[in-house]
XYZ file of C-alpha atoms in Angstrom:
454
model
C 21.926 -31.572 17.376
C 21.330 -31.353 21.213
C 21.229 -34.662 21.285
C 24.379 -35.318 19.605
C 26.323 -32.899 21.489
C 25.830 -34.466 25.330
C 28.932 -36.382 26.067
C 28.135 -39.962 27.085
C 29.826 -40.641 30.903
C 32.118 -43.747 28.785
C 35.807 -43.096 28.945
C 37.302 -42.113 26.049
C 40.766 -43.122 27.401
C 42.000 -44.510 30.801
C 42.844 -41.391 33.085
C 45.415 -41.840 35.820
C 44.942 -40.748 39.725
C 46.298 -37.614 40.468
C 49.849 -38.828 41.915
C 50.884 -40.989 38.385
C 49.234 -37.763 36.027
C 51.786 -35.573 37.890
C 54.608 -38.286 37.147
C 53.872 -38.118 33.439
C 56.418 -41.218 32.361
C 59.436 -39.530 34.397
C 59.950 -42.914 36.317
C 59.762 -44.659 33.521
C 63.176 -45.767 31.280
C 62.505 -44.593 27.638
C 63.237 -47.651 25.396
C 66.077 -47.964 23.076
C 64.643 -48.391 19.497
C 67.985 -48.460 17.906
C 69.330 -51.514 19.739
C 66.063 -53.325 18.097
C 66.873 -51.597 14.680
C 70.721 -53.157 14.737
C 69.795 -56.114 16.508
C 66.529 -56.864 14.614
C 65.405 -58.659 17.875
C 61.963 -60.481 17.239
C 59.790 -58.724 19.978
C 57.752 -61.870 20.307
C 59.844 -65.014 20.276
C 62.533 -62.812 22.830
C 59.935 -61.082 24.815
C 61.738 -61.500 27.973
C 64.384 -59.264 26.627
C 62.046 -56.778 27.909
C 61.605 -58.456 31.185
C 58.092 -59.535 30.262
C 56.351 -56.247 30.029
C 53.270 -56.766 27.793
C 53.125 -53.314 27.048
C 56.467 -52.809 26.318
C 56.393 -56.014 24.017
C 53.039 -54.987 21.994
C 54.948 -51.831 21.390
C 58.241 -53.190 20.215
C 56.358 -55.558 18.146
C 54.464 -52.469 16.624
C 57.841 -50.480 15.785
C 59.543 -53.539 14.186
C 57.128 -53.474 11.325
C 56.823 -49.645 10.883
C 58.583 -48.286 7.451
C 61.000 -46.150 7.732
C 59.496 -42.645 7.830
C 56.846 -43.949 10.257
C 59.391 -45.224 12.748
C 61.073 -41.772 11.997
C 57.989 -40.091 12.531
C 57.470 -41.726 15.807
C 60.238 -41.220 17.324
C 60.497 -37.308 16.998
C 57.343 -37.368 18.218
C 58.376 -39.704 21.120
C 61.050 -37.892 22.392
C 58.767 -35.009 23.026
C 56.271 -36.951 24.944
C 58.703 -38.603 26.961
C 60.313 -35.291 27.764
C 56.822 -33.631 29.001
C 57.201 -31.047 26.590
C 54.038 -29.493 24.443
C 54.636 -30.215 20.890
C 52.520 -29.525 17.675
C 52.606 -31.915 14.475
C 50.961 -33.053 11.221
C 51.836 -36.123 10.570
C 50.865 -36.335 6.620
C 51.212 -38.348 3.831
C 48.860 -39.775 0.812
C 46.543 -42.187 1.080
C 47.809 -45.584 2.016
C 51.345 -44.346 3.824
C 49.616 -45.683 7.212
C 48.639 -42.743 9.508
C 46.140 -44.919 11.073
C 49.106 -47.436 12.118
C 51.048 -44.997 13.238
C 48.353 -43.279 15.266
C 48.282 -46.603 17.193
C 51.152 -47.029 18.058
C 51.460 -43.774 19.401
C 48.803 -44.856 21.584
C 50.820 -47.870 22.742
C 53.334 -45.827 23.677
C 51.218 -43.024 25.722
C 49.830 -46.244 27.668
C 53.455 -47.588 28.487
C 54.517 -44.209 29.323
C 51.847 -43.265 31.506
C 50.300 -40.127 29.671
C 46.630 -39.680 28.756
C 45.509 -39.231 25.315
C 42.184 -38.755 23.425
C 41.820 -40.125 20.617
C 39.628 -37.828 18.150
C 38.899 -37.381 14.060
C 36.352 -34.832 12.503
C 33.818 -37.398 11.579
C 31.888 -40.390 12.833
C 33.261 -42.410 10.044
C 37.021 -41.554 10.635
C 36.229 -41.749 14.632
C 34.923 -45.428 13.975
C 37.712 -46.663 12.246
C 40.084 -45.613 15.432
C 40.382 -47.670 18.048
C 38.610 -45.667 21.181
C 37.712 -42.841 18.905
C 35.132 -39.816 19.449
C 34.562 -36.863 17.120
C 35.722 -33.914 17.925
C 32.289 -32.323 18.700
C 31.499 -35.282 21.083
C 34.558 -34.674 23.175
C 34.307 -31.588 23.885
C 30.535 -31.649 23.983
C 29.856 -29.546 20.787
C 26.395 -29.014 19.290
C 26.675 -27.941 15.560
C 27.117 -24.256 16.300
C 29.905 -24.712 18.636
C 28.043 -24.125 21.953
C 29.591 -26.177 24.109
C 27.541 -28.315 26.859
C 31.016 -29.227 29.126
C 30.580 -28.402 32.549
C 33.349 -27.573 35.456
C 33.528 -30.376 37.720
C 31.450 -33.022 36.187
C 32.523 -36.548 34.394
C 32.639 -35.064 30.743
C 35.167 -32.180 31.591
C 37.222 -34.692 33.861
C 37.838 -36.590 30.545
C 39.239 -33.163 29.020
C 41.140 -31.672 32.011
C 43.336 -34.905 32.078
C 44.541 -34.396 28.477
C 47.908 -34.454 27.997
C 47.582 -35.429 24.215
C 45.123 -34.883 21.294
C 45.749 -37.073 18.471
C 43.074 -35.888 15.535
C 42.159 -37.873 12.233
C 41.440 -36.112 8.804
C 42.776 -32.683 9.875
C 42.057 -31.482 6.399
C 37.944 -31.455 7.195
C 38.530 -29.024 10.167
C 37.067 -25.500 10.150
C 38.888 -22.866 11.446
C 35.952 -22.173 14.061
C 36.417 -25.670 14.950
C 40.018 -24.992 15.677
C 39.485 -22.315 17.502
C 37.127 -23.601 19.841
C 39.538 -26.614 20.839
C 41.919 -24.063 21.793
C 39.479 -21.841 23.728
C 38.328 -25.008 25.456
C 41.242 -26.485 26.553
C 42.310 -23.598 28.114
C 38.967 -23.234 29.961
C 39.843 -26.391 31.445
C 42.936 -26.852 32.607
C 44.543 -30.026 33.635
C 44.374 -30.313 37.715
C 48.295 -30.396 37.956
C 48.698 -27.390 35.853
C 47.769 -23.888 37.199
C 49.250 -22.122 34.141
C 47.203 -24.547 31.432
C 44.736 -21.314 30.657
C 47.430 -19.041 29.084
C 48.796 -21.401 26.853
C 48.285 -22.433 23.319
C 45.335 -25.522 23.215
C 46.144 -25.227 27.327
C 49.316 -26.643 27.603
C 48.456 -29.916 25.731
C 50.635 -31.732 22.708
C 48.349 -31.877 19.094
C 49.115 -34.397 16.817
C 47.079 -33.813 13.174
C 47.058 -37.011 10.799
C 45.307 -36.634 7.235
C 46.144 -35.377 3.899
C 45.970 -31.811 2.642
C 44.867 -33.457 -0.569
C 42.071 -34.632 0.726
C 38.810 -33.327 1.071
C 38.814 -29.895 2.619
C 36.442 -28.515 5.234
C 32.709 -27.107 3.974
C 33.310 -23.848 5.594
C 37.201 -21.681 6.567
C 39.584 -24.300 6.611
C 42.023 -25.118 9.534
C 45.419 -23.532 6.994
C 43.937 -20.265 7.328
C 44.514 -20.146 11.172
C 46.920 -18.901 13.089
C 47.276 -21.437 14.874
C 47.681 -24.181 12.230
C 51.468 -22.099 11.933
C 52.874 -23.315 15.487
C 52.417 -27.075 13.507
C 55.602 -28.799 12.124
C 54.865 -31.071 9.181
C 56.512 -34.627 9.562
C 55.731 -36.430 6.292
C 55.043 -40.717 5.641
C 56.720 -41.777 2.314
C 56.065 -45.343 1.745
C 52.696 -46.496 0.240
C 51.882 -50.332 1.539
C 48.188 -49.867 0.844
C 48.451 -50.630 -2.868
C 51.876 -52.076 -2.990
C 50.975 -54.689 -4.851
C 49.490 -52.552 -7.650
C 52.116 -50.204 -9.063
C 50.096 -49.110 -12.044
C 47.010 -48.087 -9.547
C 49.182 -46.457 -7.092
C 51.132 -44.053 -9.783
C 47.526 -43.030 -10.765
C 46.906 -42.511 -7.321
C 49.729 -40.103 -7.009
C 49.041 -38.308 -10.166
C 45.164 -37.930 -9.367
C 46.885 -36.277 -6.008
C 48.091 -33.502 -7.444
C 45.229 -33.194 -10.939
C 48.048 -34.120 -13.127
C 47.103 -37.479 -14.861
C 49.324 -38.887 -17.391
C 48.007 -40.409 -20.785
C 48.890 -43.830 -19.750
C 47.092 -42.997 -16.650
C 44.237 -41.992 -18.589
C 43.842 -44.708 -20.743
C 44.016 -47.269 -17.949
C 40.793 -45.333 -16.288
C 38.957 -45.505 -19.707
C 39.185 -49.564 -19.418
C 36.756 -49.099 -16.568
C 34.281 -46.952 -17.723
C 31.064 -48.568 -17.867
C 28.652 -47.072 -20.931
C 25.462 -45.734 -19.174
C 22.471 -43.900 -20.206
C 19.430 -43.191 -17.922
C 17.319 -43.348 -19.994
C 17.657 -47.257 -20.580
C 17.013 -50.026 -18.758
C 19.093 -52.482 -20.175
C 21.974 -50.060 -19.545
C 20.924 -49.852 -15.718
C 21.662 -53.751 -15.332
C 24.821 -53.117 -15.748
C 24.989 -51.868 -12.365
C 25.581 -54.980 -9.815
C 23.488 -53.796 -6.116
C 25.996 -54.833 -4.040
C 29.756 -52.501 -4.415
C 28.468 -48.991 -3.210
C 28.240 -46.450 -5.958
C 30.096 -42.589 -5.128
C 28.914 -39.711 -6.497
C 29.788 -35.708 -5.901
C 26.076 -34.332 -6.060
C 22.931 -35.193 -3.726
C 20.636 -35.415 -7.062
C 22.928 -37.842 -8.623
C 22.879 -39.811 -5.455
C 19.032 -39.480 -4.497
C 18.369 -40.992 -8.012
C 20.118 -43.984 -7.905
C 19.004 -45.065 -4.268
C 15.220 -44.123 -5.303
C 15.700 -46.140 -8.550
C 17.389 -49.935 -6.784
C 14.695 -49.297 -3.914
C 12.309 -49.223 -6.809
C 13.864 -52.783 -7.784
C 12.663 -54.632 -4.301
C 9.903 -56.531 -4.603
C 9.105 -55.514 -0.846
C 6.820 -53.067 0.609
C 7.559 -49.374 0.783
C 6.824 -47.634 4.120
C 7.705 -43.652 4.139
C 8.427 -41.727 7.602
C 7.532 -37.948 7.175
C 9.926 -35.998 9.211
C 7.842 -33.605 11.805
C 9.294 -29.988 11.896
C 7.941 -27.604 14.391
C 8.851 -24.177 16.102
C 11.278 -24.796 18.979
C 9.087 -24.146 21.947
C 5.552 -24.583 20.239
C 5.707 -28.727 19.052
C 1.660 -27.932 17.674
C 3.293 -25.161 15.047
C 4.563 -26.736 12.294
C 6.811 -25.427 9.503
C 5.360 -24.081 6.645
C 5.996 -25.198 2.971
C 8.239 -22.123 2.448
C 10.011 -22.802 5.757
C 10.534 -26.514 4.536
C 12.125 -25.280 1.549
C 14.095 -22.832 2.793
C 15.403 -25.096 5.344
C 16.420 -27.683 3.021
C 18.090 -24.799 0.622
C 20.129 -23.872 4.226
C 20.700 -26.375 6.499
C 22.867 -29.389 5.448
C 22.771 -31.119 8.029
C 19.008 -31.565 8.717
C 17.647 -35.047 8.629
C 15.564 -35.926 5.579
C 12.114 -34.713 5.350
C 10.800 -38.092 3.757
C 12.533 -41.499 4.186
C 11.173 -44.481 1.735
C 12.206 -47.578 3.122
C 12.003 -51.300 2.604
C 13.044 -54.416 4.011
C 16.269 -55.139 2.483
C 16.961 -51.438 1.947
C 20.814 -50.448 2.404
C 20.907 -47.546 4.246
C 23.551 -45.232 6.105
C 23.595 -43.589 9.355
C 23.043 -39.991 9.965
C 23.901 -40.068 13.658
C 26.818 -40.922 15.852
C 24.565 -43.253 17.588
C 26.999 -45.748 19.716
C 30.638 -44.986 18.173
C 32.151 -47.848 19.994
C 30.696 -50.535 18.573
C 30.931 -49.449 15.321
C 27.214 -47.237 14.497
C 28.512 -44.046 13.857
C 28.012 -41.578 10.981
C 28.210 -42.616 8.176
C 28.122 -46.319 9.034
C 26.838 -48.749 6.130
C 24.223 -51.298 7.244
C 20.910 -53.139 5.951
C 16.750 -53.358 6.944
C 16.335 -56.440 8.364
C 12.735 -55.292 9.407
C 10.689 -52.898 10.651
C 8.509 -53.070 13.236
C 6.851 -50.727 15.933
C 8.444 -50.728 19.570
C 10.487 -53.787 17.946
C 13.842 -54.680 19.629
C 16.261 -56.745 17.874
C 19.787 -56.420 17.013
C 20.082 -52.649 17.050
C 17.679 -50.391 17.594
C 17.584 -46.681 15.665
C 15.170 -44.584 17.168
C 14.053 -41.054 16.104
C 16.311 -38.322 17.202
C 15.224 -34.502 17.478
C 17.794 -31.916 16.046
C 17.806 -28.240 16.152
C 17.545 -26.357 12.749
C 18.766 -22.535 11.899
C 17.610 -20.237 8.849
C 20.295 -17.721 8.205
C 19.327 -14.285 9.134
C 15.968 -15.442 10.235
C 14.668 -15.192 13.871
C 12.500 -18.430 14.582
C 14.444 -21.917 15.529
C 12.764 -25.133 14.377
C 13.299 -28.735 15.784
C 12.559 -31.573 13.945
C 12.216 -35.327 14.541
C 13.087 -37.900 12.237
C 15.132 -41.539 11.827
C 18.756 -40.739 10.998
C 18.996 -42.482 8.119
C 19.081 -42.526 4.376
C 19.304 -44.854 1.453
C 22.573 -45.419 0.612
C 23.416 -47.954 -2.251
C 24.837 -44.393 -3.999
C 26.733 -42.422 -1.323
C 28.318 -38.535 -1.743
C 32.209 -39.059 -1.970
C 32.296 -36.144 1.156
C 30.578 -39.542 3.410
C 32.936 -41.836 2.592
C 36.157 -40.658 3.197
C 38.275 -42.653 5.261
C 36.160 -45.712 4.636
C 38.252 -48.646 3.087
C 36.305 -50.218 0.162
C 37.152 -53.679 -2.299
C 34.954 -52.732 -4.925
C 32.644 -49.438 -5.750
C 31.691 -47.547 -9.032
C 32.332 -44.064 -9.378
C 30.430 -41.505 -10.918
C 33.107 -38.348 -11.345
C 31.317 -36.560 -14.052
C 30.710 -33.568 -11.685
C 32.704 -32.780 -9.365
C 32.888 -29.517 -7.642
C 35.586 -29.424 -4.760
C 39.165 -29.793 -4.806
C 39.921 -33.627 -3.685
C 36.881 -35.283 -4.703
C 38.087 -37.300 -6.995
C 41.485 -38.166 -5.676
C 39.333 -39.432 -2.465
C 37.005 -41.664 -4.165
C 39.968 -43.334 -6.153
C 41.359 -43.961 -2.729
């Protein structure tokens, strides 16, 4: 998507003039976490232990209420950073351990310590729930088949060459192509106050992976079958705080992790299961509208979305996608080209979109990460109008689509949404949910239904 792939001139993170990026924290005292660990000093209430530094004090406020392995996970990690040497990690751990907390703090620290940072995950969904994220491919100016649209000297590559850090979100979805290209890239642009940046690994800059290996895995090569994904050290989160509370739903959890369920485990899944048959329509209001329901297949989903819309006493408007030959916008695709495009290209925007007011629908585009309307974001019709503008606008975008092993490129047009009261698991993940049905019949990839128990 050429659209997708421009990098908008925002900043991504807050990079430092020339003089501090070469200082890189060496002026700077590194704090003393175990005289807060003995001491158990209250960051707030004794703030001007730290002579009043807000930054210090939002950061010791953030390490007194780490667990253990997290404030042993930062530190290792600290005393790299702090030391200006290039480090590679994967900070892992199952669902619930807090990655995302930790992630943040590491931010707070790269602030205090001077160093710049991007803050990145592998989709729009992940990159919304991170304070300052971007997907990868947004970054580093990525269209979906890698070509890269990052110039030398402009505002997009500035944001790059001052990189000291990468900190990436649901490693487990990253190709190995991906990978690659992060590496090739980073060493194309070097950061200004490093000449020897281009004959490095990733160009002389630290990676830190978060995610679960549990998790869902990429669509195509994934990242473990680099060489690259070797120079990593694993440091691993232990304690679960996410469903604390619930010790009989997190040893499920952990058992669903690794596809070994006991029979106790079983039986306490079978109390949920909600008797359902298609074919009747008593059986269908079962089904409340509002939790979202998570499926593994497109059919499954596409037939519960087309049958609630079918339950809104509103009118239907359809939008028929146009798809024409890149270059000649009066050629349109064929019937056989349609179908062969939607048998090849996953990513292409739906040929036909039924809506209605009311309709709860999902985005297809990362349309304005920071305030929230990225892929995969959740969200409802309020109306539609033509040339309307109200709260947010979603216009049509214009992708590029690819046949395998077939000469002619076709663009098409279309609104980047989709109906989405039943959602693919593969959307979802990394979205935090208080209620949902599942539908785990058939699944087909490793992780699927670990994730949507999750």
């Amino acid at each position: 998507d050429e659209i997708d792939g421009i990098i908008e001139g925002v900043p991504f993170f807050q990079p430092k003039d020339d003089e501090e990026s070469q200082t890189q924290g060496e002026n700077i005292t590194p704090i003393n976490w175990q005289i807060i660990e003995d001491e158990k000093i209250d960051p707030i209430i004794k703030h001007n232990y730290f002579n009043d530094d807000d930054k210090k004090r939002n950061l010791m406020n953030l390490f007194s209420a780490l667990t253990p392995s997290q404030k042993e996970v930062f530190k290792i990690i600290e005393q790299k950073l702090i030391k200006n040497q290039q480090c590679f990690y994967i900070v892992g751990g199952e669902a619930g351990t807090g990655k995302t907390h930790v992630i943040n703090i590491l931010r707070k620290a790269m602030d205090y310590y001077k160093l710049n940072y991007a803050t990145l995950a592998t989709t729009g969904v992940a990159a919304s729930n991170l304070e300052s994220g971007r997907t990868i491919h947004r970054f580093f100016g990525l269209d979906f088949e890698l070509k890269s649209y990052l110039e030398h000297n402009n505002r997009n590559s500035y944001y790059v060459s001052n990189a000291d850090v990468l900190l990436i979100d649901e490693f487990s979805m990253l190709e190995v192509e991906l990978f690659r290209k992060i590496d090739l890239t980073l060493r194309k642009f070097p950061r200004s106050h490093e000449y020897e940046d281009e004959n490095k690994i990733f160009g002389g800059r630290s990676i830190i992976l978060f995610g679960d290996p549990a998790q869902l895995p990429a669509i195509g090569l994934p990242i473990f079958c680099s060489n690259l994904f070797d120079k990593f050290e694993v440091l691993l989160l232990k304690e679960n705080y996410r469903q604390k509370d619930d010790k009989i739903y997190y040893q499920i959890l952990r058992e669903a992790r690794i596809g070994n369920l006991s029979d106790y485990s079983k039986r306490k899944l079978k109390e949920r299961i909600i008797e359902f048959d298609k074919k009747d329509e008593k059986s269908f209001n079962k089904i409340e509208k509002g939790p979202p329901i998570l499926v593994s297949r497109i059919v499954d989903r596409d037939w519960w979305n087309n049958k609630i819309l079918d339950t809104i006493n509103e009118e239907e408007i359809v939008f028929h996608a146009k798809t024409y030959y890149d270059g000649n916008e009066d050629k349109l695709a064929s019937e056989s080209e349609l179908t062969a495009i939607k048998l090849n290209c996953k990513e292409a925007l739906p040929e036909t979109i039924k809506l209605k007011k009311g309709a709860q629908v999902m985005l297809l585009r990362n349309l304005d990460v920071n305030r929230g309307w990225a892929n995969g974001r959740i969200a409802r019709v309020k109306c539609i109008k033509e040339d309307d503008r109200g709260d947010f606008i979603v216009e049509k975008v214009r992708q590029t689509l690819k046949i395998p092993h077939v000469s002619v490129v076709f663009k098409r047009e279309q609104f980047p949404l989709m109906l989405s009261w039943a959602t693919t698991i593969h959307k979802i993940q990394g979205v935090t949910l208080d209620r949902m049905y599942l539908q785990l019949g058939k699944l087909f990839s490793s992780g699927q239904g670990y994730v949507a128990l999750s």
